[in-house]
Short mmCIF file of C-alpha atoms in Angstrom, two decimals:
data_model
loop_
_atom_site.label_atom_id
_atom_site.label_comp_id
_atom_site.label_asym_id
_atom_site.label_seq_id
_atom_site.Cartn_x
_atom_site.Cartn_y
_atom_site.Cartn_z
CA UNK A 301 50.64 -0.19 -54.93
CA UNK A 302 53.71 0.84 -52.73
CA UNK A 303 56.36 -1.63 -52.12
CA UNK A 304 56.99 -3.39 -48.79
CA UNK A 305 59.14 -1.46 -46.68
CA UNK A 306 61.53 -3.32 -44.11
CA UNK A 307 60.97 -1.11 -41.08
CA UNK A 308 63.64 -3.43 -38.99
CA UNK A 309 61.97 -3.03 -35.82
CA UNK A 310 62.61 -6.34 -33.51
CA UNK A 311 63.66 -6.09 -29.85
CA UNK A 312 67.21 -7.28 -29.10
CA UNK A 313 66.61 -9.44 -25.98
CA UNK A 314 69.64 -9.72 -23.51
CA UNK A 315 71.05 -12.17 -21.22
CA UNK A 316 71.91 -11.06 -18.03
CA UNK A 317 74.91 -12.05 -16.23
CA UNK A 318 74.67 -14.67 -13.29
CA UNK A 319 74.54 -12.76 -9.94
CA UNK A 320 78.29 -13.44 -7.81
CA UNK A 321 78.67 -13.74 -4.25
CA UNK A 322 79.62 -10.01 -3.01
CA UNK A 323 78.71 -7.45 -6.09
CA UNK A 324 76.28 -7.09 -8.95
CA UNK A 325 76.79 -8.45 -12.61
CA UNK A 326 77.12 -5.14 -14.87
CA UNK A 327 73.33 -5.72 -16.08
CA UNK A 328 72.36 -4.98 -12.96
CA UNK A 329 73.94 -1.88 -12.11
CA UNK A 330 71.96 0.77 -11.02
CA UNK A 331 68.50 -0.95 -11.07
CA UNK A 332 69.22 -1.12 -15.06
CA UNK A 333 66.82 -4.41 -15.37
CA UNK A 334 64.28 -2.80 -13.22
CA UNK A 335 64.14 0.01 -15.49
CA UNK A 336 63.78 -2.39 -18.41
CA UNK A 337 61.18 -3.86 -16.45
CA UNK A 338 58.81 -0.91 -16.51
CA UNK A 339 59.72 -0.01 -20.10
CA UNK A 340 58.71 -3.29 -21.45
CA UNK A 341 55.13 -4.44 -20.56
CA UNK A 342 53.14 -7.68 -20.21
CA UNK A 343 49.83 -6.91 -21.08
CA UNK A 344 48.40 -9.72 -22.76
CA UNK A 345 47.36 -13.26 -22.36
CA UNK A 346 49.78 -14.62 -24.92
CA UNK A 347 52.67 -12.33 -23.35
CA UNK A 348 52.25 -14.05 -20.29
CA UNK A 349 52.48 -16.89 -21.33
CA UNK A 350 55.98 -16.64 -22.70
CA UNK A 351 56.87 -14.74 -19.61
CA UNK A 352 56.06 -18.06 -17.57
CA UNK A 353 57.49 -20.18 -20.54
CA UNK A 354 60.68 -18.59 -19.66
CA UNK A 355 60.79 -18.30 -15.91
CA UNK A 356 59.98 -22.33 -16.40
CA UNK A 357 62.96 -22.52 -18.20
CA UNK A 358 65.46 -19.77 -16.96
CA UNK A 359 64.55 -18.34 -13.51
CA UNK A 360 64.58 -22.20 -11.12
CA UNK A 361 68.94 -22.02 -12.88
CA UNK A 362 69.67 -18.86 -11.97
CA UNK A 363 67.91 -18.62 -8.60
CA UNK A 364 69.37 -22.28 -7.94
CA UNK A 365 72.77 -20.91 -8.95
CA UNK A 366 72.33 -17.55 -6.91
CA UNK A 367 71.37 -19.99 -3.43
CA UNK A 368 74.07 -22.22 -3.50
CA UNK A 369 77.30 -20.65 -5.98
CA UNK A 370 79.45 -20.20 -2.67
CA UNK A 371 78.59 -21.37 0.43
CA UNK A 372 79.45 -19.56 3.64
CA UNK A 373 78.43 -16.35 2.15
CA UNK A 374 76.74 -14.08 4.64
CA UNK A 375 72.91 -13.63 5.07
CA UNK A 376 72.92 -10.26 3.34
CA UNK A 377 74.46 -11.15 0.64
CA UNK A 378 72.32 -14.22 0.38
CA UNK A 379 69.31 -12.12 0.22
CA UNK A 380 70.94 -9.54 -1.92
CA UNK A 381 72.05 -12.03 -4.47
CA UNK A 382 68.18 -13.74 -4.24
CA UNK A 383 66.14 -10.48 -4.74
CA UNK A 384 68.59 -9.53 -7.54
CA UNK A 385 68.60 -12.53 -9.76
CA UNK A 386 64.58 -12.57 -9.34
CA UNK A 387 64.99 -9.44 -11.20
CA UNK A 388 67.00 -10.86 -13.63
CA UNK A 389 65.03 -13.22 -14.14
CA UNK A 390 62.18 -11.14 -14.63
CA UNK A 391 63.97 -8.77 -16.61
CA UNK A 392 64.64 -11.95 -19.19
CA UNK A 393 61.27 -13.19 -19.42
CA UNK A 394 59.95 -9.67 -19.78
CA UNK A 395 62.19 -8.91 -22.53
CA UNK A 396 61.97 -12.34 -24.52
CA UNK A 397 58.01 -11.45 -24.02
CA UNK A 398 58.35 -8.33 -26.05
CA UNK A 399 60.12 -9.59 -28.72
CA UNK A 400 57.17 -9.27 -30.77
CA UNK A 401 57.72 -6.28 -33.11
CA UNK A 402 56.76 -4.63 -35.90
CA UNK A 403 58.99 -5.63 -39.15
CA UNK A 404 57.11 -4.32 -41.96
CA UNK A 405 54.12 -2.26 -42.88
CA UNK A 406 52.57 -3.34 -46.17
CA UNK A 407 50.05 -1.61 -49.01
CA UNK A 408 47.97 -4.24 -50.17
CA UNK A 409 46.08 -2.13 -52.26
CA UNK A 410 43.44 0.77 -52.86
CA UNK A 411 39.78 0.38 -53.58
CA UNK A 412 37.46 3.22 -54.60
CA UNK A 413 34.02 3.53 -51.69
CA UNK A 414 32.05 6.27 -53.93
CA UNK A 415 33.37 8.24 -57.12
CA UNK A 416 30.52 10.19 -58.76
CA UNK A 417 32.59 12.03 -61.26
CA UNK A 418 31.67 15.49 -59.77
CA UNK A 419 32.43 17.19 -56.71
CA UNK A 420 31.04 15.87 -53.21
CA UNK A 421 31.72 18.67 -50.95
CA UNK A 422 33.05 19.01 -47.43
CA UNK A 423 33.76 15.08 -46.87
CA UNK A 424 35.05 14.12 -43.17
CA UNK A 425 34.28 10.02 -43.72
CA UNK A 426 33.83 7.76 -40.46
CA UNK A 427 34.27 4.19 -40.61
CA UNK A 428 32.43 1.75 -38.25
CA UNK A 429 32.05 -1.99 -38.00
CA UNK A 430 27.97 -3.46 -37.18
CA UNK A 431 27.81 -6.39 -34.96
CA UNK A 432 26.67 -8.20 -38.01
CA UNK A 433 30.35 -7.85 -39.47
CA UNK A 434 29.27 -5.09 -41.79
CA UNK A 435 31.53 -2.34 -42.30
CA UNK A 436 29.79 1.31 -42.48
CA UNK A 437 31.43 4.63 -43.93
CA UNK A 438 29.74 7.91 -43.38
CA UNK A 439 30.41 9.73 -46.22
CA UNK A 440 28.69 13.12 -44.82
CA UNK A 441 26.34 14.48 -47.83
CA UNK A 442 27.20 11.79 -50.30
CA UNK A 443 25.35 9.15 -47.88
CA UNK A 444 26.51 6.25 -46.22
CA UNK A 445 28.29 3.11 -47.63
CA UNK A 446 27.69 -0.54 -46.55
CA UNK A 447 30.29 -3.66 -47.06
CA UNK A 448 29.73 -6.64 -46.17
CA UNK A 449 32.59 -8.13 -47.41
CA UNK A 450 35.31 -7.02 -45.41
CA UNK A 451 35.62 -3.99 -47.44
CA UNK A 452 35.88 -5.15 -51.13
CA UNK A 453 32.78 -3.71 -52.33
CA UNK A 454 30.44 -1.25 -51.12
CA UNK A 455 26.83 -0.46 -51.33
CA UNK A 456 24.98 3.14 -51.30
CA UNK A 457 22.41 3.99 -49.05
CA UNK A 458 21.12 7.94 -49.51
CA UNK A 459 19.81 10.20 -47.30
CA UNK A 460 18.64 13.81 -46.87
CA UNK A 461 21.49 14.81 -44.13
CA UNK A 462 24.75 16.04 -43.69
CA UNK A 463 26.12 14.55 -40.94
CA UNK A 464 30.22 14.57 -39.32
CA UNK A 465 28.51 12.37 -36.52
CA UNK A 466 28.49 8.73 -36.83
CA UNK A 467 28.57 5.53 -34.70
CA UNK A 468 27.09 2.15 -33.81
CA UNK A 469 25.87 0.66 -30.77
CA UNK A 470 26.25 -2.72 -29.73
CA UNK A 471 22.37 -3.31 -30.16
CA UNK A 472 23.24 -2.65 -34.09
CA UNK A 473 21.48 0.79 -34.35
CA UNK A 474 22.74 3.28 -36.30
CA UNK A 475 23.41 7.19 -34.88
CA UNK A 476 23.95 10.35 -36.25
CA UNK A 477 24.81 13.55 -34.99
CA UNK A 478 23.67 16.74 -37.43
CA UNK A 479 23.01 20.42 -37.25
CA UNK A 480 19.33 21.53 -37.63
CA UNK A 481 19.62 24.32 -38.79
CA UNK A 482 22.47 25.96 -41.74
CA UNK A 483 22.66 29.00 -39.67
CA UNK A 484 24.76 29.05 -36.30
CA UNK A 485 22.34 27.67 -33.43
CA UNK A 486 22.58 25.25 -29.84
CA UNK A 487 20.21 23.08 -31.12
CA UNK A 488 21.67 19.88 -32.69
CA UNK A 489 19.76 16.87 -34.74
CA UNK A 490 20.17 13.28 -33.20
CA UNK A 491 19.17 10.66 -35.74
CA UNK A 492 19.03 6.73 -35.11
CA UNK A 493 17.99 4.00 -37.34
CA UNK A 494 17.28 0.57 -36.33
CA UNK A 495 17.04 -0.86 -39.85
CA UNK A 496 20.57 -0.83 -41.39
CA UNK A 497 19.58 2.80 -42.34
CA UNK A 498 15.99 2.11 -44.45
CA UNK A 499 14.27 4.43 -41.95
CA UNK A 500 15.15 7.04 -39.39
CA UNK A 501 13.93 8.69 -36.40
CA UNK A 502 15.01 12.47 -35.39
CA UNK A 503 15.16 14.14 -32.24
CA UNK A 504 16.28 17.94 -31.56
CA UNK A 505 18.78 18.70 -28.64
CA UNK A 506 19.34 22.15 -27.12
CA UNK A 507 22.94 21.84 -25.88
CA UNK A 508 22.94 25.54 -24.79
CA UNK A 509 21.94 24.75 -21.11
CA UNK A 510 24.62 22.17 -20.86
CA UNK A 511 27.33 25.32 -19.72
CA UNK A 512 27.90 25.75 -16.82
CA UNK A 513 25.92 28.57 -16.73
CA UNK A 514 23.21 27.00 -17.75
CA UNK A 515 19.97 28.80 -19.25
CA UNK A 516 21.65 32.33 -17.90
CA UNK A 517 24.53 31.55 -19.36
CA UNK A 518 24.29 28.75 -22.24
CA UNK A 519 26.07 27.88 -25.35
CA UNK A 520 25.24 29.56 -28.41
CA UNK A 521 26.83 27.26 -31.28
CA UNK A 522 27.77 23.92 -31.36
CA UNK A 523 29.44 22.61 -34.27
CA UNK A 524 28.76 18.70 -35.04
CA UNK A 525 28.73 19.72 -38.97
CA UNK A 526 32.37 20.10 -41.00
CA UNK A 527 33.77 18.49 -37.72
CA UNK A 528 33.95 14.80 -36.53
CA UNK A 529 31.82 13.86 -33.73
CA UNK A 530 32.47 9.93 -32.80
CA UNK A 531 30.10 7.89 -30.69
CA UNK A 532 31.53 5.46 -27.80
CA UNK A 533 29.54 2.89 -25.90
CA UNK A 534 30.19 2.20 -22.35
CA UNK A 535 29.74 -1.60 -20.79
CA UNK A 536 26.49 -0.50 -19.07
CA UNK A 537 24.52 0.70 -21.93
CA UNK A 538 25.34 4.38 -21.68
CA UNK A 539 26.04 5.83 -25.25
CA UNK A 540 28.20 9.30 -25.47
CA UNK A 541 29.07 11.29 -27.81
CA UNK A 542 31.42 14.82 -28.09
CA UNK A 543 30.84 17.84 -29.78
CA UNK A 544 32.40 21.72 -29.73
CA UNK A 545 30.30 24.00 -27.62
CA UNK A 546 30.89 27.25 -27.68
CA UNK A 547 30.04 30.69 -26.39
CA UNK A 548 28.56 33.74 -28.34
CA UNK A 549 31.81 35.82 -27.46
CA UNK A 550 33.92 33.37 -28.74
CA UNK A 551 35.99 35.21 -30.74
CA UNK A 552 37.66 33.07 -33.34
CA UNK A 553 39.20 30.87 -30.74
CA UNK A 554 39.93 33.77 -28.30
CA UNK A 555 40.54 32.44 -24.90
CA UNK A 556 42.21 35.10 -22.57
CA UNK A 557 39.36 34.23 -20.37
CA UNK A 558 40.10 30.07 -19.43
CA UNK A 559 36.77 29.99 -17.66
CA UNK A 560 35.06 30.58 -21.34
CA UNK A 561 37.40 29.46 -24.34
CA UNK A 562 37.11 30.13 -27.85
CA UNK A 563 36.77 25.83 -28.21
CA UNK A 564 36.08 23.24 -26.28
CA UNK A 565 34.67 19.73 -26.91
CA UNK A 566 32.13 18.29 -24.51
CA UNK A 567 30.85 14.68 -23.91
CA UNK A 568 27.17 14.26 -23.58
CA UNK A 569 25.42 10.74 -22.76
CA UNK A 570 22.27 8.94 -22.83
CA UNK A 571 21.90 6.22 -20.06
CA UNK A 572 18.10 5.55 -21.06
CA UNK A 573 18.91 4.50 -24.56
CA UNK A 574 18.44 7.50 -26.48
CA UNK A 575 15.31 9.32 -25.17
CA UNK A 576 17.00 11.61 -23.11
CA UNK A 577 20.58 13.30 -23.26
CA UNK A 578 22.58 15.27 -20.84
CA UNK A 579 25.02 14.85 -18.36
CA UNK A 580 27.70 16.60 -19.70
CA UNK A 581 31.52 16.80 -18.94
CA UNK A 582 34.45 18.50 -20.93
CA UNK A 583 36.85 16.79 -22.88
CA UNK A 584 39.08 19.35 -23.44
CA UNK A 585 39.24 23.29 -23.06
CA UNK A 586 40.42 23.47 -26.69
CA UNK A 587 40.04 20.73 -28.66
CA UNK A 588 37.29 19.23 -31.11
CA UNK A 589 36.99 16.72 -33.06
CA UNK A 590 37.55 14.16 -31.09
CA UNK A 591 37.92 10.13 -31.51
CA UNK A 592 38.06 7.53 -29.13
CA UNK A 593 39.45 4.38 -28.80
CA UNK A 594 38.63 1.30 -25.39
CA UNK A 595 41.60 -0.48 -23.77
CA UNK A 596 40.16 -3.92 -25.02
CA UNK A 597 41.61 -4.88 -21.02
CA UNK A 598 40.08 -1.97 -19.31
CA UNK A 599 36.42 -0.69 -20.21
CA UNK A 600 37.75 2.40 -18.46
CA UNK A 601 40.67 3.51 -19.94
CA UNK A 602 40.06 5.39 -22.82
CA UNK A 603 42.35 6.98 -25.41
CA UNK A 604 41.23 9.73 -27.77
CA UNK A 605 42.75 11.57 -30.85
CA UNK A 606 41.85 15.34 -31.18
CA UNK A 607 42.43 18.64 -32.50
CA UNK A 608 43.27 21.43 -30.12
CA UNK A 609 43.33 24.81 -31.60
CA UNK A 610 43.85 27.95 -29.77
CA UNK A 611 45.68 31.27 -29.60
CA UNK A 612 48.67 31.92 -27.16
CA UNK A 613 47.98 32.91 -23.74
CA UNK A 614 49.85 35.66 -21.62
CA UNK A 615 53.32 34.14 -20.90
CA UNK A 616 53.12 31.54 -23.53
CA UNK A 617 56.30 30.26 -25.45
CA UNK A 618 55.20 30.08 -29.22
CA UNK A 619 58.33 27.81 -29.64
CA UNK A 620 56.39 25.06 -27.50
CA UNK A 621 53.48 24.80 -29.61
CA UNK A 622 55.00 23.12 -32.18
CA UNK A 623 53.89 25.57 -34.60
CA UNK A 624 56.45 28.27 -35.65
CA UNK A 625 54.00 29.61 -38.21
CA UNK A 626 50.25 30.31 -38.73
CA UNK A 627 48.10 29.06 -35.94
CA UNK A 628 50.05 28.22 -32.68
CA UNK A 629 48.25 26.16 -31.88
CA UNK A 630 46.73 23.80 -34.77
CA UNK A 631 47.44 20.33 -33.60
CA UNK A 632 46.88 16.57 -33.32
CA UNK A 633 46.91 16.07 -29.56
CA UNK A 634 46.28 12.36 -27.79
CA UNK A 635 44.69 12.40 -24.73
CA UNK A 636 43.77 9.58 -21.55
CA UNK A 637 41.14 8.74 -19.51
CA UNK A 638 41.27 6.14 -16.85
CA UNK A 639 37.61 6.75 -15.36
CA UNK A 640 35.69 6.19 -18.36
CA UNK A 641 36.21 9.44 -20.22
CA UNK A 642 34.83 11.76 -17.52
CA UNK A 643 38.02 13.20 -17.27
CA UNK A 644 40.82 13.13 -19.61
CA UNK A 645 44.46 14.40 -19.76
CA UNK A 646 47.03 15.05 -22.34
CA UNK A 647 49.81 12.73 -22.38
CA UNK A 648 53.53 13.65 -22.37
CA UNK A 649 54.55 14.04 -26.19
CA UNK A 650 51.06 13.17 -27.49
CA UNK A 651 51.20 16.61 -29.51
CA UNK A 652 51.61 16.48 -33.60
CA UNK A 653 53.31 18.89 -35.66
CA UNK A 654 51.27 21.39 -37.12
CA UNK A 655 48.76 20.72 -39.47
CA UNK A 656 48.61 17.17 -37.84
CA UNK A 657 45.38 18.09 -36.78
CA UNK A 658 42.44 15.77 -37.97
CA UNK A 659 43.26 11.83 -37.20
CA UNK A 660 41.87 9.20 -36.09
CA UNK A 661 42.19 6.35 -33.11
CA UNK A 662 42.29 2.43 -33.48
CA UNK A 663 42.37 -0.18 -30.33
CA UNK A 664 42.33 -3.42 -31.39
CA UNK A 665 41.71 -6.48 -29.31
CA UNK A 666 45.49 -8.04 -29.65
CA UNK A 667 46.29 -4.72 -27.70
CA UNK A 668 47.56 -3.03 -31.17
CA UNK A 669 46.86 1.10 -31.22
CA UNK A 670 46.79 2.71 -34.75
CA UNK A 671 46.34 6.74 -34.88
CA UNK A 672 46.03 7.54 -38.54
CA UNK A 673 46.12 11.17 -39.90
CA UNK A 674 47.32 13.77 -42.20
CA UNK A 675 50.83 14.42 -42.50
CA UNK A 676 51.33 17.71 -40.66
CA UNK A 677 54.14 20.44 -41.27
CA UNK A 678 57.32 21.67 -39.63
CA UNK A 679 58.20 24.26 -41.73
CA UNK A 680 56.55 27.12 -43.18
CA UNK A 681 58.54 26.38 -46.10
CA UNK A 682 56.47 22.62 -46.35
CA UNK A 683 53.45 24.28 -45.92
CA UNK A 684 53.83 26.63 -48.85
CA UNK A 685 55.31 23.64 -51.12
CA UNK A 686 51.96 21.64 -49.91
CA UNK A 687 49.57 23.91 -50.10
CA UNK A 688 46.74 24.24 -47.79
CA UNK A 689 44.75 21.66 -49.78
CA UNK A 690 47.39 18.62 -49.81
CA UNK A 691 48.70 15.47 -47.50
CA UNK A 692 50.08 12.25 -47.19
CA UNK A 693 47.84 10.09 -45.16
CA UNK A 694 50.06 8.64 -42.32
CA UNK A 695 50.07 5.51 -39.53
CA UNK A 696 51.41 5.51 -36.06
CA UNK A 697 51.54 2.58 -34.11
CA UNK A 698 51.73 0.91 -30.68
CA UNK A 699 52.21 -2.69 -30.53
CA UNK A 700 51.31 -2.83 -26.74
CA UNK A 701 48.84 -0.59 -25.59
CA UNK A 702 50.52 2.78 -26.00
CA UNK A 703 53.32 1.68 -24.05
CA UNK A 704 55.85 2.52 -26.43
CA UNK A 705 55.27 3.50 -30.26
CA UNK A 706 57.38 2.06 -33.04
CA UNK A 707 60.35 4.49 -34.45
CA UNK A 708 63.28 3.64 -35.80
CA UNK A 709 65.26 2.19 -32.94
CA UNK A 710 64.99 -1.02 -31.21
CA UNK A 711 62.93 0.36 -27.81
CA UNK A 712 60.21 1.90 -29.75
CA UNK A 713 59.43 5.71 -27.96
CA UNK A 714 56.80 6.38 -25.18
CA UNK A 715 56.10 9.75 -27.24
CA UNK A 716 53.64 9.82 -30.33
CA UNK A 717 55.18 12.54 -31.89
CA UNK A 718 58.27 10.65 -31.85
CA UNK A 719 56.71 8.02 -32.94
CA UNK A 720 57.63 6.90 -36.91
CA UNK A 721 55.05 7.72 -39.63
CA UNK A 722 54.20 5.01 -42.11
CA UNK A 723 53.07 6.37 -45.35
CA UNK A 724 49.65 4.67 -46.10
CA UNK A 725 48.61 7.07 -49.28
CA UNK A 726 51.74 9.39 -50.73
CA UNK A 727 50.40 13.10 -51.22
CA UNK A 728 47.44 13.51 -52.39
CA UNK A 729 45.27 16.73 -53.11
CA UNK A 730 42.23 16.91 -50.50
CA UNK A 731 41.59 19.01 -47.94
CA UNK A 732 42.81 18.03 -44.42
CA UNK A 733 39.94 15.87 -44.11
CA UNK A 734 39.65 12.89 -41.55
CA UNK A 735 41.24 9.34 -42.58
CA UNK A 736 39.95 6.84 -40.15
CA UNK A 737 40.71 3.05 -39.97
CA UNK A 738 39.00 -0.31 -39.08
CA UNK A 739 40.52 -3.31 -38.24
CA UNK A 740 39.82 -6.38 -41.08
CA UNK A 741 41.50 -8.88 -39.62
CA UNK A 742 43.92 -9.32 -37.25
CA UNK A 743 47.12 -6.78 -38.13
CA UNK A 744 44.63 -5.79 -41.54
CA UNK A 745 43.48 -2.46 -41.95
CA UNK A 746 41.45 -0.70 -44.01
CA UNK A 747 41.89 3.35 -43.47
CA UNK A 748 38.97 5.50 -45.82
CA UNK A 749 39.91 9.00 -46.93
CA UNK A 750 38.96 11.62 -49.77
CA UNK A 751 40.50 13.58 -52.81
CA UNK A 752 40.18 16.44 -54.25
CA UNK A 753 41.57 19.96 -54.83
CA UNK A 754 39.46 22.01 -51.93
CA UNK A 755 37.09 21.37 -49.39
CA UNK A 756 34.28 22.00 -50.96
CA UNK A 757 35.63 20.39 -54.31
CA UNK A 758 36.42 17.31 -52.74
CA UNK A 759 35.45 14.12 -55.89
CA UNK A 760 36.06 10.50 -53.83
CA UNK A 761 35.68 8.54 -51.26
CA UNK A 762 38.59 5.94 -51.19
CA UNK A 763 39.92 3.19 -49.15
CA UNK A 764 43.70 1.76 -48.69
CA UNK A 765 43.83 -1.68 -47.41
CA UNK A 766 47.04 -2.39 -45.85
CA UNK A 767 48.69 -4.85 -43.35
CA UNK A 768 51.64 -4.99 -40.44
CA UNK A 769 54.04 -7.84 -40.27
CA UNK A 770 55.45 -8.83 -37.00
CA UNK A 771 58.52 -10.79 -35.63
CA UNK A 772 57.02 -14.01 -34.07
CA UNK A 773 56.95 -14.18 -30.21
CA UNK A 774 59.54 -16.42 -28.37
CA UNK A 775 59.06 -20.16 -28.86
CA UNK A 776 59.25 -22.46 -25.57
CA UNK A 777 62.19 -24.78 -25.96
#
């Protein structure tokens, strides 16, 4: 077990200065509060509370104080000095709100999901929680694994697929997304069980005609097996999934021509509860493997964690892509969608290092976003010292919605990749396989992920268990 580490991050609230007839205090030069504003938000129920616990306390002073400090003064500076110490006032409560940060991150231990003693293969694990409480882990060939006790032990259940597709509905069924056949094909296996996985139903998919080009023009391979496929539910019923489509000319990720790219991940849905599937709309140009995370406050804001991979394009800058060696482009890469994921867009500095490729995305309900993943590579000097079948299995985190992620100073960063990487499992050999994470509790984690020296000699399925410790939120005096 690793030790606690004190991560020291806690918000330094601030008073302002009282507003005085005729300037502005120094904390209000040059709309500093207002920016302070915007960088710190209220987004939860408990936030806003302290934000009015404050104003109760705080705001009727200072706006009291602003009214009536000198007398005689003249009506513009009377409004001047109102508007400004709302501000301040606002800025305080806002601030005081956010107080609540991240102190320390800490291991609470490992347990062990499936060890057979010989080699399991090509292993990207997917961990889902039933409506029962159940936890479920895909483990791809090996089968799938059942605990229903919070993750402390874990049950078998075997099965004649493969799959890197894996998710639950909220009517408790099971899903599956597999190839049919071994050989490179359109046609894709869609598997449900409504049974806790005794018994399963198939149905075939041709997602060729879902180009643009339809029949005249269709896909030729699409890819749900040695990827990651993820399933999300929308508040209406409709059930999507995504999955890389791609054309026959594709080239090993050749994409000179934009209009038909070497990669590109599309979202298909079912609105009649499985029976039919279609409707599809792209994700990315140049991404797969794609998860997806709900604002818990906004059914249609969406957040996803994926892998874009490409070569350069005419023009292109290979010092932007993060990659000054190998692929340049081989990244992690977070994305947003405010209209349900019909569209999404990458976010400013929501681009790994290389390598950083294959994570995964948590939204929990007290508004807390965890992307887990493999430690990626900056140098082509780490990458030889690592090996291509090594990593340290790594947290990011956002204590308020993606607002800010925690580094090392006391403002957190609005960038991912600037964000600061927890250590969750030191280097390990595996593959850069998948290492996703489900919330046990509230600030409790349990993130699954595999061993062993190659891909295809990958020997366990484990777990880490692990917890974040917060500074408490303001207390009403």
């Amino acid at each position: 077990m690793s030790p606690p580490r004190d991560l020291s991050f806690v918000s330094q609230s601030r008073q302002p200065e009282v507003l005085r007839c005729g300037r502005l205090a120094p904390s209000l030069k040059a709309n500093t509060n207002l920016d302070r504003i915007e960088s710190q938000p209220v987004s939860t129920a408990s936030r806003a509370n302290s934000s009015r616990a404050v104003l109760e306390n705080a705001c009727t002073v200072r706006v009291h104080d602003a009214l009536f400090h000198k007398r005689g003064a003249t009506m513009r500076d009377f409004l001047l000095r109102l508007t400004m110490t709302i501000a301040s006032c606002l800025c305080v409560a806002v601030t005081r709100a956010d107080e609540l940060g991240l102190k320390q991150v800490t291991i609470d231990g490992q347990v062990t999901i499936y060890a057979p003693g010989s080699e399991i293969g090509h292993t990207m694990p997917q961990v889902r929680r039933h409506p029962d409480g159940a936890i479920y882990v895909n483990g791809c060939r090996s089968g799938l694994f059942k605990s229903t006790d919070n993750g402390k032990s874990w049950t078998r259940i075997t099965w004649a697929f493969d799959p890197n597709g894996f998710g639950i509905s909220r009517d408790g069924r099971l899903w599956l997304v597999d190839r049919r056949d071994k050989t490179e094909s359109s046609v894709i296996l869609i598997i449900q069980s409504a049974d806790g996985g005794r018994t399963w139903q198939r149905q075939e998919l041709d997602c060729g005609p879902l180009a643009a080009g339809g029949a005249d023009d269709p896909y030729t391979a699409v890819t749900p097996h040695g990827a990651y496929t993820n399933f999300i539910e929308r508040p209406d019923g409709t059930l999507m999934f995504s999955v890389s489509m791609r054309y026959k000319d594709w080239g090993d990720f050749n994409n000179r021509d934009q209009s038909r790219p070497g990669m590109r991940d599309v979202m298909v849905r079912t609105a009649d509860g499985g029976k039919t599937w279609g409707d599809p709309t792209i994700v990315h140009q140049h991404a797969t493997e794609t998860d997806f995370a709900i604002d818990p406050s906004n059914a249609d804001h969406l957040l996803a964690f994926t892998r874009i991979q490409r070569r350069m394009l005419p023009g292109e800058d290979r010092s932007e892509t993060g990659c000054s060696f190998g692929w340049p482009y081989k990244n992690g890469l977070l994305l947003d969608s405010t209209d349900g994921g019909r569209t999404f867009r990458a976010l400013p500095g929501g681009m790994t290092e290389c390598y950083g490729h294959r994570g995964s995305i948590l939204w929990t309900d007290n508004n807390v976003i965890v992307v887990t993943r493999n430690h990626g590579c900056k140098t082509i000097e780490e990458r030889r010292a690592r090996g291509h079948s090594g990593a340290a299995v790594e947290a990011q985190i956002s204590l308020n919605g993606g607002r800010t992620w925690v580094d090392d100073g006391p403002g957190g960063t609005p960038h991912l990749n600037r964000a600061k990487p927890f250590t969750l499992v030191p280097f390990r050999k595996a593959h850069s396989f998948t290492c996703p994470t489900v919330e046990l509790s509230k600030n409790r984690f349990l993130t699954v992920f595999v061993t062993g020296e190659t891909t295809e000699k990958t020997t366990s399925i484990q777990s880490v268990v692990w917890h974040i410790e917060t500074t408490p939120p303001p207390t009403k005096k």
